[in-house]
PDB file of C-alpha atoms in Angstrom:
ATOM      1  CA  UNK A   1      23.995 347.239 176.127  1.00 66.00           C
ATOM      2  CA  UNK A   2      25.767 346.796 179.156  1.00 81.00           C
ATOM      3  CA  UNK A   3      29.494 347.234 177.454  1.00 80.00           C
ATOM      4  CA  UNK A   4      28.035 350.048 176.303  1.00 83.00           C
ATOM      5  CA  UNK A   5      26.836 352.086 179.208  1.00 84.00           C
ATOM      6  CA  UNK A   6      30.494 350.618 180.818  1.00 86.00           C
ATOM      7  CA  UNK A   7      31.870 352.465 177.977  1.00 83.00           C
ATOM      8  CA  UNK A   8      30.089 355.497 178.632  1.00 88.00           C
ATOM      9  CA  UNK A   9      31.221 355.759 181.779  1.00 89.00           C
ATOM     10  CA  UNK A  10      34.616 355.123 180.787  1.00 87.00           C
ATOM     11  CA  UNK A  11      34.491 357.972 178.793  1.00 89.00           C
ATOM     12  CA  UNK A  12      32.620 360.399 181.153  1.00 90.00           C
ATOM     13  CA  UNK A  13      34.892 359.438 184.321  1.00 91.00           C
ATOM     14  CA  UNK A  14      38.301 359.671 182.198  1.00 89.00           C
ATOM     15  CA  UNK A  15      37.335 362.902 180.741  1.00 91.00           C
ATOM     16  CA  UNK A  16      36.311 364.505 183.481  1.00 91.00           C
ATOM     17  CA  UNK A  17      39.472 363.496 186.040  1.00 89.00           C
ATOM     18  CA  UNK A  18      41.832 364.465 183.336  1.00 88.00           C
ATOM     19  CA  UNK A  19      42.679 367.782 182.942  1.00 83.00           C
ATOM     20  CA  UNK A  20      44.012 368.056 179.391  1.00 91.00           C
ATOM     21  CA  UNK A  21      42.196 366.043 176.592  1.00 93.00           C
ATOM     22  CA  UNK A  22      44.489 365.775 172.784  1.00 92.00           C
ATOM     23  CA  UNK A  23      41.895 366.614 170.132  1.00 94.00           C
ATOM     24  CA  UNK A  24      42.569 365.955 166.725  1.00 92.00           C
ATOM     25  CA  UNK A  25      40.133 367.262 163.964  1.00 90.00           C
ATOM     26  CA  UNK A  26      39.546 366.671 160.461  1.00 88.00           C
ATOM     27  CA  UNK A  27      42.878 368.121 159.160  1.00 84.00           C
ATOM     28  CA  UNK A  28      45.731 368.583 161.323  1.00 80.00           C
ATOM     29  CA  UNK A  29      47.508 367.294 164.143  1.00 85.00           C
ATOM     30  CA  UNK A  30      46.106 366.659 167.691  1.00 87.00           C
ATOM     31  CA  UNK A  31      45.981 369.572 170.108  1.00 90.00           C
ATOM     32  CA  UNK A  32      46.429 369.306 173.947  1.00 91.00           C
ATOM     33  CA  UNK A  33      43.647 371.435 175.032  1.00 94.00           C
ATOM     34  CA  UNK A  34      42.642 372.359 178.516  1.00 93.00           C
ATOM     35  CA  UNK A  35      38.323 372.009 179.700  1.00 95.00           C
ATOM     36  CA  UNK A  36      35.487 371.086 181.811  1.00 95.00           C
ATOM     37  CA  UNK A  37      33.415 367.955 181.593  1.00 95.00           C
ATOM     38  CA  UNK A  38      29.603 369.119 181.236  1.00 95.00           C
ATOM     39  CA  UNK A  39      26.215 367.772 180.745  1.00 93.00           C
ATOM     40  CA  UNK A  40      27.572 364.927 179.435  1.00 93.00           C
ATOM     41  CA  UNK A  41      30.457 367.226 176.858  1.00 95.00           C
ATOM     42  CA  UNK A  42      33.836 368.877 177.021  1.00 96.00           C
ATOM     43  CA  UNK A  43      33.422 372.074 177.116  1.00 96.00           C
ATOM     44  CA  UNK A  44      36.394 374.220 175.605  1.00 95.00           C
ATOM     45  CA  UNK A  45      36.607 377.917 174.997  1.00 95.00           C
ATOM     46  CA  UNK A  46      39.650 379.416 172.717  1.00 93.00           C
ATOM     47  CA  UNK A  47      40.679 381.355 169.737  1.00 90.00           C
ATOM     48  CA  UNK A  48      41.105 384.105 171.445  1.00 87.00           C
ATOM     49  CA  UNK A  49      43.719 386.600 172.769  1.00 86.00           C
ATOM     50  CA  UNK A  50      44.895 385.129 175.713  1.00 85.00           C
ATOM     51  CA  UNK A  51      43.298 381.623 174.797  1.00 90.00           C
ATOM     52  CA  UNK A  52      44.075 378.242 173.957  1.00 91.00           C
ATOM     53  CA  UNK A  53      44.149 377.266 169.710  1.00 91.00           C
ATOM     54  CA  UNK A  54      41.562 375.496 168.239  1.00 89.00           C
ATOM     55  CA  UNK A  55      42.166 374.786 165.272  1.00 80.00           C
ATOM     56  CA  UNK A  56      40.449 372.321 162.932  1.00 85.00           C
ATOM     57  CA  UNK A  57      37.196 372.456 164.900  1.00 92.00           C
ATOM     58  CA  UNK A  58      34.656 373.301 163.503  1.00 91.00           C
ATOM     59  CA  UNK A  59      30.543 372.866 163.871  1.00 92.00           C
ATOM     60  CA  UNK A  60      28.942 369.967 162.808  1.00 92.00           C
ATOM     61  CA  UNK A  61      32.462 368.456 161.958  1.00 93.00           C
ATOM     62  CA  UNK A  62      33.937 365.164 163.686  1.00 94.00           C
ATOM     63  CA  UNK A  63      37.240 365.457 166.344  1.00 94.00           C
ATOM     64  CA  UNK A  64      39.193 362.222 167.911  1.00 93.00           C
ATOM     65  CA  UNK A  65      39.678 362.750 171.401  1.00 94.00           C
ATOM     66  CA  UNK A  66      42.333 361.353 173.418  1.00 92.00           C
ATOM     67  CA  UNK A  67      41.825 361.027 177.763  1.00 93.00           C
ATOM     68  CA  UNK A  68      45.375 360.773 179.681  1.00 88.00           C
ATOM     69  CA  UNK A  69      45.576 359.110 183.021  1.00 83.00           C
ATOM     70  CA  UNK A  70      45.828 361.896 185.373  1.00 78.00           C
ATOM     71  CA  UNK A  71      48.338 359.915 187.862  1.00 80.00           C
ATOM     72  CA  UNK A  72      50.451 358.078 185.553  1.00 79.00           C
ATOM     73  CA  UNK A  73      49.728 360.264 181.785  1.00 75.00           C
ATOM     74  CA  UNK A  74      49.172 357.323 179.838  1.00 80.00           C
ATOM     75  CA  UNK A  75      46.075 356.956 177.345  1.00 83.00           C
ATOM     76  CA  UNK A  76      43.241 355.780 179.207  1.00 86.00           C
ATOM     77  CA  UNK A  77      40.674 355.797 176.295  1.00 90.00           C
ATOM     78  CA  UNK A  78      39.733 357.393 172.564  1.00 91.00           C
ATOM     79  CA  UNK A  79      37.007 358.599 171.641  1.00 93.00           C
ATOM     80  CA  UNK A  80      34.865 359.915 168.651  1.00 94.00           C
ATOM     81  CA  UNK A  81      32.765 363.613 169.395  1.00 94.00           C
ATOM     82  CA  UNK A  82      30.841 365.602 167.513  1.00 96.00           C
ATOM     83  CA  UNK A  83      31.885 369.575 167.106  1.00 96.00           C
ATOM     84  CA  UNK A  84      28.875 371.438 169.072  1.00 96.00           C
ATOM     85  CA  UNK A  85      29.679 375.677 168.810  1.00 96.00           C
ATOM     86  CA  UNK A  86      26.602 376.883 171.310  1.00 96.00           C
ATOM     87  CA  UNK A  87      25.519 380.460 170.174  1.00 94.00           C
ATOM     88  CA  UNK A  88      26.786 383.539 172.828  1.00 93.00           C
ATOM     89  CA  UNK A  89      24.102 384.139 175.379  1.00 92.00           C
ATOM     90  CA  UNK A  90      22.391 380.673 174.582  1.00 95.00           C
ATOM     91  CA  UNK A  91      21.270 378.510 177.701  1.00 95.00           C
ATOM     92  CA  UNK A  92      23.901 376.219 176.680  1.00 94.00           C
ATOM     93  CA  UNK A  93      26.807 378.353 176.462  1.00 95.00           C
ATOM     94  CA  UNK A  94      26.166 380.631 179.530  1.00 94.00           C
ATOM     95  CA  UNK A  95      25.870 376.503 181.089  1.00 95.00           C
ATOM     96  CA  UNK A  96      29.234 375.912 179.538  1.00 95.00           C
ATOM     97  CA  UNK A  97      30.803 379.400 180.564  1.00 94.00           C
ATOM     98  CA  UNK A  98      29.869 379.190 183.972  1.00 93.00           C
ATOM     99  CA  UNK A  99      31.857 375.693 184.398  1.00 93.00           C
ATOM    100  CA  UNK A 100      34.509 376.879 182.254  1.00 93.00           C
ATOM    101  CA  UNK A 101      35.181 380.532 184.354  1.00 90.00           C
ATOM    102  CA  UNK A 102      35.895 378.316 187.812  1.00 88.00           C
ATOM    103  CA  UNK A 103      38.522 376.416 185.952  1.00 88.00           C
ATOM    104  CA  UNK A 104      40.475 379.183 183.651  1.00 87.00           C
ATOM    105  CA  UNK A 105      43.716 380.215 185.496  1.00 83.00           C
ATOM    106  CA  UNK A 106      44.832 383.681 185.314  1.00 82.00           C
ATOM    107  CA  UNK A 107      42.601 385.465 183.062  1.00 80.00           C
ATOM    108  CA  UNK A 108      43.673 388.807 182.515  1.00 79.00           C
ATOM    109  CA  UNK A 109      40.938 390.745 182.848  1.00 82.00           C
ATOM    110  CA  UNK A 110      38.783 388.165 185.759  1.00 80.00           C
ATOM    111  CA  UNK A 111      35.332 388.782 185.783  1.00 80.00           C
ATOM    112  CA  UNK A 112      35.188 390.539 182.564  1.00 88.00           C
ATOM    113  CA  UNK A 113      36.511 387.431 180.657  1.00 89.00           C
ATOM    114  CA  UNK A 114      32.777 385.988 180.109  1.00 90.00           C
ATOM    115  CA  UNK A 115      31.911 388.909 177.883  1.00 92.00           C
ATOM    116  CA  UNK A 116      35.045 388.847 176.094  1.00 92.00           C
ATOM    117  CA  UNK A 117      34.730 385.033 175.662  1.00 93.00           C
ATOM    118  CA  UNK A 118      31.521 386.324 173.598  1.00 93.00           C
ATOM    119  CA  UNK A 119      32.725 389.053 171.835  1.00 93.00           C
ATOM    120  CA  UNK A 120      36.117 387.572 170.711  1.00 93.00           C
ATOM    121  CA  UNK A 121      36.479 383.401 171.602  1.00 93.00           C
ATOM    122  CA  UNK A 122      34.526 380.229 170.907  1.00 95.00           C
ATOM    123  CA  UNK A 123      32.667 377.976 172.868  1.00 96.00           C
ATOM    124  CA  UNK A 124      32.707 374.176 171.998  1.00 96.00           C
ATOM    125  CA  UNK A 125      31.262 371.329 173.197  1.00 96.00           C
ATOM    126  CA  UNK A 126      32.791 367.950 172.044  1.00 96.00           C
ATOM    127  CA  UNK A 127      29.387 365.646 172.609  1.00 95.00           C
ATOM    128  CA  UNK A 128      30.765 361.628 172.917  1.00 94.00           C
ATOM    129  CA  UNK A 129      28.701 360.183 169.332  1.00 92.00           C
ATOM    130  CA  UNK A 130      29.471 356.823 171.364  1.00 83.00           C
ATOM    131  CA  UNK A 131      32.249 355.604 169.347  1.00 82.00           C
ATOM    132  CA  UNK A 132      35.391 354.279 170.755  1.00 82.00           C
ATOM    133  CA  UNK A 133      38.542 354.135 168.934  1.00 76.00           C
ATOM    134  CA  UNK A 134      40.793 351.349 169.931  1.00 76.00           C
ATOM    135  CA  UNK A 135      43.947 352.389 171.815  1.00 74.00           C
ATOM    136  CA  UNK A 136      47.402 351.995 169.633  1.00 72.00           C
ATOM    137  CA  UNK A 137      50.062 349.753 170.686  1.00 75.00           C
ATOM    138  CA  UNK A 138      52.950 351.479 169.810  1.00 77.00           C
ATOM    139  CA  UNK A 139      54.113 355.403 170.487  1.00 76.00           C
ATOM    140  CA  UNK A 140      52.451 358.190 168.991  1.00 70.00           C
ATOM    141  CA  UNK A 141      55.306 360.491 169.783  1.00 75.00           C
ATOM    142  CA  UNK A 142      55.388 363.626 167.261  1.00 75.00           C
ATOM    143  CA  UNK A 143      57.983 366.146 167.405  1.00 80.00           C
ATOM    144  CA  UNK A 144      56.108 369.812 168.845  1.00 77.00           C
ATOM    145  CA  UNK A 145      54.326 372.172 167.029  1.00 76.00           C
ATOM    146  CA  UNK A 146      56.109 375.429 165.588  1.00 80.00           C
ATOM    147  CA  UNK A 147      55.439 378.118 167.947  1.00 77.00           C
ATOM    148  CA  UNK A 148      56.965 381.700 169.041  1.00 79.00           C
ATOM    149  CA  UNK A 149      57.350 380.385 172.763  1.00 75.00           C
ATOM    150  CA  UNK A 150      60.880 379.769 174.106  1.00 72.00           C
ATOM    151  CA  UNK A 151      61.453 377.739 176.925  1.00 71.00           C
ATOM    152  CA  UNK A 152      65.281 378.418 177.308  1.00 73.00           C
ATOM    153  CA  UNK A 153      67.402 381.533 177.197  1.00 75.00           C
ATOM    154  CA  UNK A 154      71.348 382.255 178.445  1.00 76.00           C
ATOM    155  CA  UNK A 155      71.544 382.439 182.388  1.00 74.00           C
ATOM    156  CA  UNK A 156      72.685 385.856 183.893  1.00 76.00           C
ATOM    157  CA  UNK A 157      76.380 385.873 184.085  1.00 79.00           C
ATOM    158  CA  UNK A 158      75.311 386.642 188.035  1.00 78.00           C
ATOM    159  CA  UNK A 159      72.811 384.044 188.222  1.00 74.00           C
ATOM    160  CA  UNK A 160      75.557 381.194 189.866  1.00 76.00           C
ATOM    161  CA  UNK A 161      77.054 383.628 192.049  1.00 76.00           C
ATOM    162  CA  UNK A 162      73.719 384.591 194.032  1.00 74.00           C
ATOM    163  CA  UNK A 163      72.470 380.964 194.237  1.00 77.00           C
ATOM    164  CA  UNK A 164      75.580 379.824 196.084  1.00 74.00           C
ATOM    165  CA  UNK A 165      75.441 383.314 198.329  1.00 71.00           C
ATOM    166  CA  UNK A 166      71.700 381.910 199.094  1.00 61.00           C
ATOM    167  CA  UNK A 167      73.093 378.940 200.054  1.00 59.00           C
ATOM    168  CA  UNK A 168      75.791 379.886 202.461  1.00 53.00           C
ATOM    169  CA  UNK A 169      73.211 381.575 204.846  1.00 54.00           C
ATOM    170  CA  UNK A 170      71.987 379.259 207.194  1.00 54.00           C
ATOM    171  CA  UNK A 171      68.393 378.337 207.735  1.00 52.00           C
ATOM    172  CA  UNK A 172      67.707 377.999 203.655  1.00 52.00           C
ATOM    173  CA  UNK A 173      67.279 374.880 201.920  1.00 54.00           C
ATOM    174  CA  UNK A 174      70.310 372.580 200.714  1.00 51.00           C
TER     175      UNK A 174
END
C-alpha cells in the first residue's frame, strides 16, 4: 500500500514539474507534448491548426507516458495512462481548458483560443492507471520524426560584417 502511494506521488509530482512529457500511443513513436497537471491527470490540447499533434491518442486507449527531470532532463518515471476525451463544454473540458489556456504560450488568437479549441481541436486527459513501467538501462535515442520545419538556412552575406560592426562600437557586450 505504501509503495502504491509513493508511486502515485512520484507520478504526480514529476509530471506537475516537467514542462514536457513523452507520450506513446498504441501505435507509432513517442512524442514530446506540453501539458498541465490538473485534477489527477495530464491535460493536453492539440490536433488543430497551430497546436501540437496528438497522433495515435484515442479515447479509451492506453498510452505510455515518460516524464523527464526538469533539472537534468533524464527520465524519472514512466507510467501508463488511460486516454479520456471530455466533450467540449462539459465540466471536465471546461476545467482542463481553464488550466491549459493559462499555460499556452504565443496563442495566435488570444482570448478566442478556447472557442477555437472547442471547434477545431481535441482536449485530452491522460489519467494514470496505477501501472508504472521500469526505466530502461540503455538509451532510447531515436532519429527525429520527419517534419517540414527547418533549423538551418544559409546566413546572409552581410551578417558577419554587421556582427563585427556592432561589437566595435563600445558599450556593447564582448
